[in-house]
CSV table of C-alpha atoms in Angstrom, one decimal:
chain,number,residue,atom,x,y,z
U,1,MET,CA,112.7,202.8,103.6
U,2,ALA,CA,113.8,199.2,103.5
U,3,LYS,CA,111.4,196.5,104.7
U,4,GLU,CA,112.4,194.6,107.8
U,5,PRO,CA,113.2,191.0,107.2
U,6,LYS,CA,110.5,188.7,108.7
U,7,LEU,CA,111.3,185.6,110.6
U,8,ASN,CA,108.5,183.2,111.7
U,9,LEU,CA,108.8,180.1,114.0
U,10,ILE,CA,105.9,177.8,113.3
U,11,PRO,CA,105.6,174.7,115.5
U,12,LEU,CA,103.6,172.0,113.8
U,13,GLY,CA,104.2,169.5,116.5
U,14,GLY,CA,106.0,168.8,119.7
U,15,MET,CA,104.7,171.7,121.7
U,16,GLY,CA,103.2,170.6,125.0
U,17,GLU,CA,103.6,166.9,124.2
U,18,ILE,CA,106.3,164.2,124.0
U,19,GLY,CA,107.0,163.5,120.3
U,20,LYS,CA,105.9,164.8,116.9
U,21,ASN,CA,108.7,167.3,117.0
U,22,LEU,CA,108.4,169.5,113.9
U,23,MET,CA,109.3,173.2,113.7
U,24,VAL,CA,109.1,175.4,110.7
U,25,VAL,CA,111.5,178.3,110.4
U,26,LYS,CA,110.2,180.7,107.8
U,27,PHE,CA,112.5,183.6,106.7
U,28,GLU,CA,111.1,185.8,104.0
U,29,GLU,CA,110.1,183.3,101.3
U,30,SER,CA,112.2,180.3,102.5
U,31,ILE,CA,111.2,177.5,104.8
U,32,LEU,CA,113.7,175.4,106.8
U,33,ILE,CA,112.2,172.3,108.6
U,34,LEU,CA,113.7,171.4,112.0
U,35,ASP,CA,113.1,167.8,112.8
U,36,CYS,CA,110.1,165.7,111.6
U,37,GLY,CA,109.2,163.2,114.3
U,38,LEU,CA,106.4,160.9,115.3
U,39,MET,CA,104.7,160.1,118.5
U,40,PHE,CA,103.6,156.8,119.8
U,41,PRO,CA,99.9,156.5,120.5
U,42,GLU,CA,98.3,156.8,123.9
U,43,GLU,CA,96.8,153.6,125.3
U,44,ASP,CA,93.2,154.6,124.4
U,45,MET,CA,94.2,155.1,120.7
U,46,LEU,CA,93.3,151.5,119.7
U,47,GLY,CA,94.4,150.5,116.2
U,48,ILE,CA,96.8,153.4,115.8
U,49,ASP,CA,100.5,152.5,115.4
U,50,ILE,CA,102.0,156.0,115.1
U,51,VAL,CA,100.9,159.6,115.3
U,52,ILE,CA,102.5,162.2,112.9
U,53,PRO,CA,102.3,166.0,112.8
U,54,ASP,CA,99.8,167.7,110.5
U,55,THR,CA,101.9,168.6,107.5
U,56,THR,CA,99.2,170.5,105.5
U,57,TYR,CA,101.1,173.8,105.9
U,58,LEU,CA,104.2,172.2,104.4
U,59,LEU,CA,102.3,170.6,101.5
U,60,GLU,CA,100.7,174.0,100.7
U,61,ASN,CA,104.1,175.7,100.8
U,62,LYS,CA,106.4,173.0,99.4
U,63,ASN,CA,107.9,175.3,96.8
U,64,LEU,CA,109.4,177.4,99.6
U,65,ILE,CA,111.1,174.5,101.4
U,66,CYS,CA,114.9,174.8,101.1
U,67,GLY,CA,116.1,172.2,103.6
U,68,VAL,CA,115.6,169.9,106.6
U,69,VAL,CA,117.8,169.8,109.7
U,70,LEU,CA,117.6,166.8,112.0
U,71,SER,CA,118.8,167.4,115.5
U,72,HIS,CA,119.4,163.7,116.3
U,73,GLY,CA,118.2,160.2,115.3
U,74,HIS,CA,115.4,159.4,117.8
U,75,GLU,CA,112.0,158.5,116.4
U,76,ASP,CA,110.3,161.6,118.0
U,77,HIS,CA,112.6,163.7,115.8
U,78,ILE,CA,113.0,161.7,112.6
U,79,GLY,CA,110.2,159.1,112.5
U,80,ALA,CA,107.7,161.1,110.3
U,81,LEU,CA,110.2,161.7,107.5
U,82,PRO,CA,108.6,160.6,104.2
């Protein structure tokens, strides 16, 4: 019996907040990154200029990344690109 293909949507930022939009689409052994945004700090985050998503998962799986799709050019969607 053939194995069902597996699709995972993994939000690394942008859920329940404004900014840090970063969604990982993992299909089988391939990762597609949707957006890579930053967030501007809250007023109580003194000394912090920008807030970026935690990209540990991507660093640990960098060999699976096949592409990046950017939805549009606003900082909350592209500002955390390396």
